[in-house]
Amino acid sequence: MEVNYREIDKAHVWHPLFQHQRLEETDLLVFKSAHGTTLVDVDGNEYLDAYSALWNVNVGYGRQEIADAVYAQIQELCYYPHSQINVPATELAAQLAACLPGDLNHVFFCNSGSEANETAIKIARQYGRQTYPGENRYKIITRYRGYHGFTYGAMSATGQARRRKAFEPLVPGFHHAHPPYCYRCPLGLEYPSCNVACVNEIERIIQSEGPETVIAVIAEPIIGGGGIIVPPDEYFPKLRKICDDYGLLLILDEVITGFGRTGKMFACEHWDVQPDLITLAKGLTSGYIPLGACVASTPVFKTFLGDSDENREFSQVCTYGGHPVACAAGVANLNILQSERLWENAEKVGSYLLEKLKTLESLPIVGDVRGKGLMLAVEFIKADGTHLETAKTNQIVGQLREKGVIVGKIGHAVDEPENIIYIAPPLILTESEADKIYNTLRQVLVQ
Ligand SMILES: Cc1ncc(COP(=O)(O)O)c(C=O)c1O
């Protein structure tokens, strides 16, 4: 007898961000297998995954090299805590240090993007106390619409009201500035005459809070889940300077943007800006096995050195941090990314797809098409330029799915209609697959 997975799932599984009552009128997909950019469900239907699962399967599905590395590592050494050395974690840390910009040389491993940001927040606070004794520097400036994770610290850094509301009060000490969302500027200004006022707002917050109480700024180079918001080119160089002027750490959350997604190995390379801490997950293993990391610059790391009785060591442990199997997957994944130079394909096919999608701006329902590399967004509007209703955007996503293309959609982020879809396919995407995404979307929008 055939197993009815949907019924069993309905009885026992609690899905994220999902209203289970909807299961009375809608079915979730049951995926069975995947290869390249293609997902296959239990009924044998094929879908082009234009969202890389959750912005993370950067090298595509079904890579034998990663499967082999994981299998071999489980046989060789399945686990030992990172209180001692294991070979894959050491190899991966060295490879990361070699491909990250500047002196980001010291890797603290954990399991997810949330944990990577949690780690960065804690490193920043401990750094503040050791570097500025006598001051109480603990505040962190972050941005509205930014997403940094579901754990309490990372959620407190998150600037998405709908992700936070039910769980407040959150961790104290996080202050939000407006994001560089030029299409609907929250400050009511226009680029370039605005002179990038949104980055100056960060400086104003630092001054108002008292610089002697602030330790860091955290930001996604391109805001992902909050709408794919690409900053003007001056934004991050200016932010770097503000951090330097006030002695603050710049934490860049490259959980989505890292590992080739935006057309460079790391998005901060677009503006030649080096953070003091960088957080990584998703594309670090392309989702084959969970793994996260927070990487510190050498000057930051050095402030944690001292005699044992000084208690300067980083006061955190994570049972599965540096898991040898996850790190073996990370090494195999990075080897694929580098040998196939997938960031170059993301830049090439991403520019090709962006140009095609931009032509959709002539349709009255399309307000804005934006993005970098293979991190693209289409924002839908009503005739008067206001947000298209969530239900209508859901309809577009559903029709795309029926036609075999899976895209992402803004969800549970801001208190406004959810009118933005995300196109962030695996970085192996071909031009003919890009054509399929574009043609299917055009068909859905003009029918
Ligand atoms: C920019 C960013 N940071 C952090 C996270 C949290 O990562 P995780 O879900 O692996 O905890 C996400 C997740 O989507 C993210 O998009």
Short mmCIF file of C-alpha atoms and ligand atoms in Angstrom, two decimals:
data_model
loop_
_atom_site.label_atom_id
_atom_site.label_comp_id
_atom_site.label_asym_id
_atom_site.label_seq_id
_atom_site.Cartn_x
_atom_site.Cartn_y
_atom_site.Cartn_z
CA MET A 1 0.00 0.00 0.00
CA GLU A 2 1.25 3.49 -0.85
CA VAL A 3 2.22 5.65 2.11
CA ASN A 4 0.26 8.90 2.33
CA TYR A 5 3.00 11.27 3.47
CA ARG A 6 0.72 14.30 3.38
CA GLU A 7 -1.66 12.78 5.94
CA ILE A 8 1.15 11.65 8.26
CA ASP A 9 2.83 15.05 7.92
CA LYS A 10 -0.45 16.84 8.67
CA ALA A 11 -0.81 14.84 11.87
CA HIS A 12 2.73 15.27 13.17
CA VAL A 13 4.82 18.01 11.55
CA TRP A 14 4.80 21.69 12.47
CA HIS A 15 6.06 23.68 9.46
CA PRO A 16 7.82 27.07 9.72
CA LEU A 17 5.99 30.35 8.99
CA PHE A 18 2.93 28.36 7.98
CA GLN A 19 -0.74 28.58 8.97
CA HIS A 20 -1.63 24.90 9.31
CA GLN A 21 -5.31 25.56 8.90
CA ARG A 22 -4.54 26.25 5.23
CA LEU A 23 -3.87 22.53 4.79
CA GLU A 24 -7.64 22.14 4.55
CA GLU A 25 -7.61 23.87 1.17
CA THR A 26 -4.01 23.57 -0.02
CA ASP A 27 -1.34 20.87 -0.26
CA LEU A 28 2.36 21.23 0.39
CA LEU A 29 4.65 19.63 -2.18
CA VAL A 30 6.37 16.38 -1.26
CA PHE A 31 9.80 16.45 -2.84
CA LYS A 32 11.48 13.17 -3.56
CA SER A 33 14.67 13.93 -5.45
CA ALA A 34 16.67 16.61 -7.20
CA HIS A 35 19.52 17.07 -9.67
CA GLY A 36 21.17 20.19 -11.04
CA THR A 37 18.53 22.94 -10.86
CA THR A 38 15.61 20.49 -11.00
CA LEU A 39 13.40 19.30 -8.16
CA VAL A 40 11.16 16.25 -8.56
CA ASP A 41 8.07 15.60 -6.44
CA VAL A 42 6.59 12.23 -5.42
CA ASP A 43 4.22 12.34 -8.37
CA GLY A 44 7.13 12.71 -10.78
CA ASN A 45 6.49 16.40 -11.59
CA GLU A 46 9.64 18.40 -12.32
CA TYR A 47 10.27 21.99 -11.26
CA LEU A 48 13.03 24.44 -12.09
CA ASP A 49 14.13 25.61 -8.65
CA ALA A 50 14.58 29.36 -9.15
CA TYR A 51 15.09 29.87 -5.40
CA SER A 52 17.94 27.39 -4.69
CA ALA A 53 15.70 25.82 -2.00
CA LEU A 54 16.16 28.70 0.47
CA TRP A 55 18.86 30.74 -1.27
CA ASN A 56 21.39 28.08 -0.41
CA VAL A 57 21.90 25.24 -2.91
CA ASN A 58 24.50 27.32 -4.74
CA VAL A 59 26.29 24.44 -6.52
CA GLY A 60 23.02 22.75 -7.46
CA TYR A 61 21.56 19.42 -6.37
CA GLY A 62 23.08 15.95 -6.56
CA ARG A 63 26.81 16.68 -6.51
CA GLN A 64 28.57 13.34 -6.19
CA GLU A 65 31.79 14.94 -4.85
CA ILE A 66 29.97 16.26 -1.77
CA ALA A 67 28.16 12.96 -1.18
CA ASP A 68 31.47 11.07 -1.44
CA ALA A 69 33.26 13.47 0.92
CA VAL A 70 30.49 13.14 3.52
CA TYR A 71 30.39 9.34 3.25
CA ALA A 72 34.16 9.03 3.57
CA GLN A 73 34.29 11.41 6.54
CA ILE A 74 31.57 9.54 8.45
CA GLN A 75 33.59 6.37 8.07
CA GLU A 76 36.88 8.05 8.96
CA LEU A 77 35.80 10.18 11.95
CA CYS A 78 32.10 10.84 12.38
CA TYR A 79 32.47 13.38 15.18
CA TYR A 80 34.69 14.85 17.83
CA PRO A 81 34.15 18.23 19.53
CA HIS A 82 36.10 21.23 18.37
CA SER A 83 37.96 21.43 21.67
CA GLN A 84 40.58 19.50 19.65
CA ILE A 85 41.55 19.59 15.98
CA ASN A 86 39.81 17.72 13.17
CA VAL A 87 41.24 17.72 9.66
CA PRO A 88 38.23 18.87 7.56
CA ALA A 89 37.50 21.83 9.88
CA THR A 90 41.14 22.91 9.74
CA GLU A 91 41.21 22.55 5.96
CA LEU A 92 37.97 24.47 5.53
CA ALA A 93 39.08 27.29 7.85
CA ALA A 94 42.32 27.69 5.89
CA GLN A 95 40.46 27.68 2.57
CA LEU A 96 38.00 30.26 3.85
CA ALA A 97 40.79 32.51 5.12
CA ALA A 98 42.43 32.26 1.70
CA CYS A 99 39.34 33.28 -0.25
CA LEU A 100 37.86 35.86 2.15
CA PRO A 101 39.02 39.46 1.64
CA GLY A 102 41.83 40.98 3.71
CA ASP A 103 42.73 39.60 7.12
CA LEU A 104 39.52 37.67 7.91
CA ASN A 105 41.58 34.76 9.19
CA HIS A 106 39.95 33.27 12.29
CA VAL A 107 36.94 31.00 11.86
CA PHE A 108 34.49 30.07 14.61
CA PHE A 109 32.23 27.27 13.34
CA CYS A 110 28.59 26.72 14.30
CA ASN A 111 25.53 25.22 12.61
CA SER A 112 23.43 27.94 10.99
CA GLY A 113 23.17 31.56 9.95
CA SER A 114 21.35 32.46 13.16
CA GLU A 115 24.13 30.95 15.24
CA ALA A 116 26.77 32.68 13.12
CA ASN A 117 25.14 36.05 13.86
CA GLU A 118 24.59 35.15 17.51
CA THR A 119 28.33 34.43 17.63
CA ALA A 120 29.22 37.71 15.93
CA ILE A 121 27.04 39.68 18.35
CA LYS A 122 28.70 38.00 21.32
CA ILE A 123 32.21 38.43 19.94
CA ALA A 124 31.43 42.12 19.38
CA ARG A 125 30.18 42.61 22.94
CA GLN A 126 33.12 40.78 24.50
CA TYR A 127 35.49 42.70 22.21
CA GLY A 128 33.89 45.95 23.37
CA ARG A 129 34.47 45.20 27.03
CA GLN A 130 38.09 44.12 26.45
CA THR A 131 38.99 46.90 24.06
CA TYR A 132 37.35 49.81 25.86
CA PRO A 133 37.70 49.02 29.59
CA GLY A 134 35.76 51.47 31.71
CA GLU A 135 33.24 52.11 28.94
CA ASN A 136 30.08 50.09 28.49
CA ARG A 137 30.03 49.49 24.77
CA TYR A 138 27.37 46.93 23.91
CA LYS A 139 24.86 48.53 21.52
CA ILE A 140 24.59 47.37 17.95
CA ILE A 141 23.14 49.39 15.09
CA THR A 142 21.20 47.44 12.50
CA ARG A 143 18.61 48.18 9.78
CA TYR A 144 14.87 47.84 9.30
CA ARG A 145 13.98 45.10 6.80
CA GLY A 146 17.27 43.29 7.54
CA TYR A 147 17.10 39.63 8.62
CA HIS A 148 19.72 38.00 10.81
CA GLY A 149 18.06 34.88 12.21
CA PHE A 150 15.49 33.38 14.54
CA THR A 151 17.43 33.09 17.82
CA TYR A 152 16.96 35.87 20.35
CA GLY A 153 20.08 37.93 19.64
CA ALA A 154 19.86 37.51 15.88
CA MET A 155 16.12 38.21 15.97
CA SER A 156 16.75 41.36 18.00
CA ALA A 157 19.15 42.48 15.26
CA THR A 158 16.47 41.67 12.69
CA GLY A 159 14.46 44.67 11.53
CA GLN A 160 11.31 42.89 10.43
CA ALA A 161 8.34 43.68 12.65
CA ARG A 162 6.37 40.57 11.81
CA ARG A 163 9.22 38.24 12.77
CA ARG A 164 9.62 39.95 16.14
CA LYS A 165 6.23 41.04 17.43
CA ALA A 166 4.98 37.82 19.00
CA PHE A 167 8.18 37.31 20.96
CA GLU A 168 8.91 40.75 22.35
CA PRO A 169 10.48 42.04 24.50
CA LEU A 170 13.71 41.13 22.78
CA VAL A 171 17.37 41.57 23.73
CA PRO A 172 18.13 45.19 24.67
CA GLY A 173 20.77 47.24 22.88
CA PHE A 174 19.75 46.98 19.20
CA HIS A 175 18.89 50.20 17.33
CA HIS A 176 17.51 50.24 13.81
CA ALA A 177 18.21 52.63 10.94
CA HIS A 178 16.30 52.83 7.66
CA PRO A 179 17.57 50.67 4.81
CA PRO A 180 18.84 51.91 1.41
CA TYR A 181 15.53 50.99 -0.25
CA CYS A 182 15.63 53.49 -3.09
CA TYR A 183 12.47 52.25 -4.84
CA ARG A 184 10.37 53.26 -1.83
CA CYS A 185 12.76 55.45 0.12
CA PRO A 186 11.66 55.33 3.77
CA LEU A 187 13.08 58.86 4.20
CA GLY A 188 11.03 60.16 1.25
CA LEU A 189 14.18 61.14 -0.67
CA GLU A 190 15.58 60.37 -4.11
CA TYR A 191 18.93 59.00 -5.11
CA PRO A 192 21.44 60.56 -5.83
CA SER A 193 20.27 63.94 -4.50
CA CYS A 194 19.66 62.25 -1.12
CA ASN A 195 23.44 61.98 -0.71
CA VAL A 196 22.77 58.50 0.75
CA ALA A 197 21.05 60.00 3.79
CA CYS A 198 20.19 56.51 5.09
CA VAL A 199 23.83 55.80 5.88
CA ASN A 200 24.18 59.20 7.59
CA GLU A 201 21.22 58.18 9.75
CA ILE A 202 23.40 55.40 11.19
CA GLU A 203 25.93 58.02 12.27
CA ARG A 204 23.16 60.10 13.85
CA ILE A 205 21.94 57.10 15.85
CA ILE A 206 25.50 56.44 17.07
CA GLN A 207 25.81 60.07 18.17
CA SER A 208 22.38 60.11 19.82
CA GLU A 209 23.01 56.86 21.71
CA GLY A 210 26.48 58.03 22.75
CA PRO A 211 29.42 56.50 20.84
CA GLU A 212 30.87 55.24 24.13
CA THR A 213 27.89 52.85 24.38
CA VAL A 214 28.01 51.46 20.81
CA ILE A 215 30.22 48.59 19.63
CA ALA A 216 29.12 47.47 16.17
CA VAL A 217 26.99 47.85 13.08
CA ILE A 218 25.53 44.70 11.52
CA ALA A 219 24.23 44.60 7.94
CA GLU A 220 23.53 42.31 5.03
CA PRO A 221 25.48 43.67 2.02
CA ILE A 222 22.29 43.21 0.01
CA ILE A 223 19.20 42.80 2.19
CA GLY A 224 17.72 39.44 1.20
CA GLY A 225 14.45 38.33 2.77
CA GLY A 226 13.50 41.96 3.45
CA GLY A 227 13.09 42.67 -0.28
CA ILE A 228 16.45 42.24 -2.10
CA ILE A 229 17.63 45.76 -1.46
CA VAL A 230 20.84 46.65 -3.29
CA PRO A 231 22.54 49.70 -1.75
CA PRO A 232 24.01 52.54 -3.82
CA ASP A 233 27.74 52.00 -4.42
CA GLU A 234 28.75 54.67 -1.87
CA TYR A 235 26.78 53.08 0.97
CA PHE A 236 29.22 50.49 2.30
CA PRO A 237 32.44 52.52 1.85
CA LYS A 238 30.68 55.30 3.84
CA LEU A 239 29.51 52.82 6.47
CA ARG A 240 33.05 51.42 6.79
CA LYS A 241 34.33 54.96 7.40
CA ILE A 242 31.66 55.66 10.03
CA CYS A 243 32.62 52.46 11.87
CA ASP A 244 36.30 53.45 11.74
CA ASP A 245 35.59 57.00 12.92
CA TYR A 246 33.75 55.75 16.02
CA GLY A 247 35.88 52.65 16.70
CA LEU A 248 33.04 50.24 15.88
CA LEU A 249 33.16 46.78 14.36
CA LEU A 250 31.48 46.29 11.00
CA ILE A 251 29.72 42.92 10.94
CA LEU A 252 28.63 41.83 7.47
CA ASP A 253 26.03 39.10 7.32
CA GLU A 254 26.87 37.25 4.11
CA VAL A 255 24.66 34.27 4.92
CA ILE A 256 22.79 34.73 1.62
CA THR A 257 25.23 36.86 -0.35
CA GLY A 258 28.35 34.76 0.31
CA PHE A 259 29.75 32.04 -1.93
CA GLY A 260 29.11 33.55 -5.33
CA ARG A 261 25.44 34.49 -5.12
CA THR A 262 25.87 38.15 -6.17
CA GLY A 263 28.53 37.65 -8.86
CA LYS A 264 31.56 37.90 -6.54
CA MET A 265 32.70 35.25 -4.09
CA PHE A 266 31.59 37.64 -1.30
CA ALA A 267 29.33 40.64 -1.86
CA CYS A 268 31.58 43.03 0.10
CA GLU A 269 34.07 42.68 -2.79
CA HIS A 270 31.71 44.76 -4.96
CA TRP A 271 32.67 47.82 -2.94
CA ASP A 272 36.09 46.73 -1.77
CA VAL A 273 34.99 46.90 1.85
CA GLN A 274 36.41 44.54 4.46
CA PRO A 275 34.30 43.84 7.55
CA ASP A 276 35.78 43.05 10.96
CA LEU A 277 33.47 40.07 11.31
CA ILE A 278 31.70 38.19 8.54
CA THR A 279 28.96 35.63 9.05
CA LEU A 280 28.45 32.68 6.72
CA ALA A 281 26.08 29.71 6.34
CA LYS A 282 23.77 28.61 3.46
CA GLY A 283 26.22 28.53 0.48
CA LEU A 284 29.03 27.42 2.83
CA THR A 285 27.87 23.83 2.19
CA SER A 286 25.20 24.64 -0.41
CA GLY A 287 22.75 23.24 2.13
CA TYR A 288 24.00 19.63 1.83
CA ILE A 289 24.71 19.61 5.59
CA PRO A 290 24.03 22.42 8.09
CA LEU A 291 27.07 24.58 8.82
CA GLY A 292 27.62 28.19 9.84
CA ALA A 293 30.68 30.28 10.63
CA CYS A 294 31.68 33.64 12.01
CA VAL A 295 35.07 34.78 10.76
CA ALA A 296 37.04 37.47 12.60
CA SER A 297 39.81 39.72 11.37
CA THR A 298 43.25 39.24 12.89
CA PRO A 299 43.13 42.50 14.95
CA VAL A 300 39.77 41.46 16.47
CA PHE A 301 41.03 37.94 17.19
CA LYS A 302 44.18 39.29 18.85
CA THR A 303 42.14 41.17 21.46
CA PHE A 304 41.03 37.75 22.75
CA LEU A 305 44.63 36.70 23.55
CA GLY A 306 46.01 36.94 27.07
CA ASP A 307 47.03 34.93 30.11
CA SER A 308 44.53 32.34 31.33
CA ASP A 309 43.70 34.39 34.41
CA GLU A 310 42.68 37.37 32.24
CA ASN A 311 39.62 35.43 30.96
CA ARG A 312 39.88 36.92 27.51
CA GLU A 313 39.11 33.68 25.62
CA PHE A 314 35.81 33.69 23.71
CA SER A 315 33.32 32.33 26.19
CA GLN A 316 31.18 30.13 23.95
CA VAL A 317 30.98 26.47 22.94
CA CYS A 318 28.75 24.73 20.43
CA THR A 319 28.60 20.91 20.47
CA TYR A 320 28.42 20.57 16.71
CA GLY A 321 30.57 23.58 15.80
CA GLY A 322 33.33 22.41 13.44
CA HIS A 323 31.57 19.10 12.86
CA PRO A 324 33.99 17.11 10.70
CA VAL A 325 31.28 15.79 8.38
CA ALA A 326 29.75 19.22 7.77
CA CYS A 327 33.22 20.68 7.22
CA ALA A 328 34.09 17.88 4.76
CA ALA A 329 30.95 18.87 2.84
CA GLY A 330 32.13 22.51 3.06
CA VAL A 331 35.55 21.66 1.60
CA ALA A 332 34.01 19.69 -1.28
CA ASN A 333 31.49 22.48 -1.90
CA LEU A 334 34.16 25.18 -1.93
CA ASN A 335 36.29 23.11 -4.31
CA ILE A 336 33.34 22.95 -6.73
CA LEU A 337 32.60 26.68 -6.42
CA GLN A 338 36.24 27.54 -7.07
CA SER A 339 37.02 25.02 -9.81
CA GLU A 340 33.88 25.98 -11.74
CA ARG A 341 34.23 29.68 -10.82
CA LEU A 342 30.51 29.77 -10.19
CA TRP A 343 30.45 33.44 -9.10
CA GLU A 344 31.38 34.25 -12.71
CA ASN A 345 28.39 32.30 -13.98
CA ALA A 346 26.19 34.05 -11.41
CA GLU A 347 27.41 37.41 -12.76
CA LYS A 348 27.03 36.40 -16.43
CA VAL A 349 23.68 34.59 -16.34
CA GLY A 350 22.41 36.93 -13.60
CA SER A 351 23.05 40.03 -15.76
CA TYR A 352 21.42 38.28 -18.72
CA LEU A 353 18.32 37.42 -16.67
CA LEU A 354 18.15 40.84 -15.00
CA GLU A 355 18.16 42.56 -18.38
CA LYS A 356 15.30 40.36 -19.58
CA LEU A 357 13.29 40.79 -16.37
CA LYS A 358 13.80 44.58 -16.57
CA THR A 359 11.68 44.57 -19.76
CA LEU A 360 8.75 43.50 -17.56
CA GLU A 361 8.80 46.99 -16.00
CA SER A 362 6.74 48.06 -19.03
CA LEU A 363 3.84 46.00 -17.62
CA PRO A 364 1.58 48.00 -15.27
CA ILE A 365 1.79 45.28 -12.60
CA VAL A 366 5.61 45.44 -12.34
CA GLY A 367 6.93 48.33 -10.27
CA ASP A 368 10.59 47.47 -9.94
CA VAL A 369 13.05 44.78 -10.99
CA ARG A 370 16.36 44.79 -9.14
CA GLY A 371 19.23 42.68 -7.91
CA LYS A 372 22.82 41.61 -8.44
CA GLY A 373 24.19 38.34 -9.78
CA LEU A 374 21.66 35.59 -9.19
CA MET A 375 19.84 37.46 -6.42
CA LEU A 376 16.94 39.14 -8.19
CA ALA A 377 13.57 40.58 -7.16
CA VAL A 378 10.42 41.62 -8.96
CA GLU A 379 8.17 44.01 -7.02
CA PHE A 380 4.50 44.10 -8.04
CA ILE A 381 2.22 47.13 -7.83
CA LYS A 382 -1.37 48.17 -8.33
CA ALA A 383 -2.32 50.79 -10.94
CA ASP A 384 -1.77 53.58 -8.40
CA GLY A 385 1.75 52.40 -7.58
CA THR A 386 0.87 50.99 -4.16
CA HIS A 387 1.74 47.40 -3.19
CA LEU A 388 -0.05 44.59 -5.03
CA GLU A 389 -2.15 42.56 -2.58
CA THR A 390 -0.53 39.51 -0.93
CA ALA A 391 -3.24 37.21 -2.33
CA LYS A 392 -2.50 38.35 -5.89
CA THR A 393 1.24 37.87 -5.41
CA ASN A 394 0.53 34.40 -3.99
CA GLN A 395 -1.50 33.69 -7.12
CA ILE A 396 1.47 34.61 -9.34
CA VAL A 397 3.76 32.35 -7.29
CA GLY A 398 1.18 29.51 -7.51
CA GLN A 399 0.77 29.88 -11.26
CA LEU A 400 4.55 29.86 -11.74
CA ARG A 401 4.68 26.66 -9.72
CA GLU A 402 1.93 25.06 -11.80
CA LYS A 403 4.02 25.87 -14.86
CA GLY A 404 7.08 24.25 -13.28
CA VAL A 405 9.03 27.22 -11.87
CA ILE A 406 9.54 27.70 -8.13
CA VAL A 407 10.34 31.22 -6.92
CA GLY A 408 10.54 32.75 -3.45
CA LYS A 409 8.34 35.48 -2.01
CA ILE A 410 8.73 38.03 0.75
CA GLY A 411 7.01 36.59 3.81
CA HIS A 412 6.41 37.56 7.43
CA ALA A 413 8.80 40.45 7.05
CA VAL A 414 7.04 43.79 7.10
CA ASP A 415 3.56 45.01 7.94
CA GLU A 416 2.59 45.70 4.35
CA PRO A 417 1.21 43.56 1.50
CA GLU A 418 3.71 40.91 0.40
CA ASN A 419 4.33 42.02 -3.18
CA ILE A 420 7.92 40.95 -3.95
CA ILE A 421 9.09 37.68 -5.50
CA TYR A 422 12.64 36.37 -5.36
CA ILE A 423 14.61 34.69 -8.11
CA ALA A 424 17.81 33.20 -6.71
CA PRO A 425 18.52 29.96 -8.57
CA PRO A 426 21.57 27.71 -8.20
CA LEU A 427 24.67 29.39 -9.60
CA ILE A 428 24.95 26.74 -12.32
CA LEU A 429 21.91 28.24 -14.09
CA THR A 430 22.19 28.25 -17.90
CA GLU A 431 20.91 30.97 -20.21
CA SER A 432 18.22 28.64 -21.51
CA GLU A 433 17.04 28.02 -17.93
CA ALA A 434 17.08 31.81 -17.40
CA ASP A 435 14.90 32.08 -20.53
CA LYS A 436 12.50 29.58 -19.03
CA ILE A 437 12.18 31.61 -15.81
CA TYR A 438 11.64 34.84 -17.76
CA ASN A 439 9.22 33.37 -20.34
CA THR A 440 7.13 31.63 -17.68
CA LEU A 441 6.88 34.79 -15.58
CA ARG A 442 5.93 36.91 -18.61
CA GLN A 443 3.29 34.35 -19.56
CA VAL A 444 1.80 34.42 -16.06
CA LEU A 445 1.80 38.23 -15.92
CA VAL A 446 0.28 38.92 -19.33
CA GLN A 447 -2.34 36.16 -19.48
C1 LIG B 1 20.82 37.20 5.83
C2 LIG B 1 20.48 36.05 6.72
N1 LIG B 1 21.12 35.93 7.89
C3 LIG B 1 20.85 34.93 8.74
C4 LIG B 1 19.91 33.97 8.42
C5 LIG B 1 19.63 32.88 9.39
O1 LIG B 1 20.12 31.68 8.92
P1 LIG B 1 19.55 30.27 9.45
O2 LIG B 1 18.15 30.16 8.94
O3 LIG B 1 20.50 29.28 8.84
O4 LIG B 1 19.62 30.30 10.92
C6 LIG B 1 19.24 34.04 7.21
C7 LIG B 1 18.24 33.03 6.85
O5 LIG B 1 17.57 33.09 5.86
C8 LIG B 1 19.52 35.13 6.34
O6 LIG B 1 18.86 35.26 5.19
#
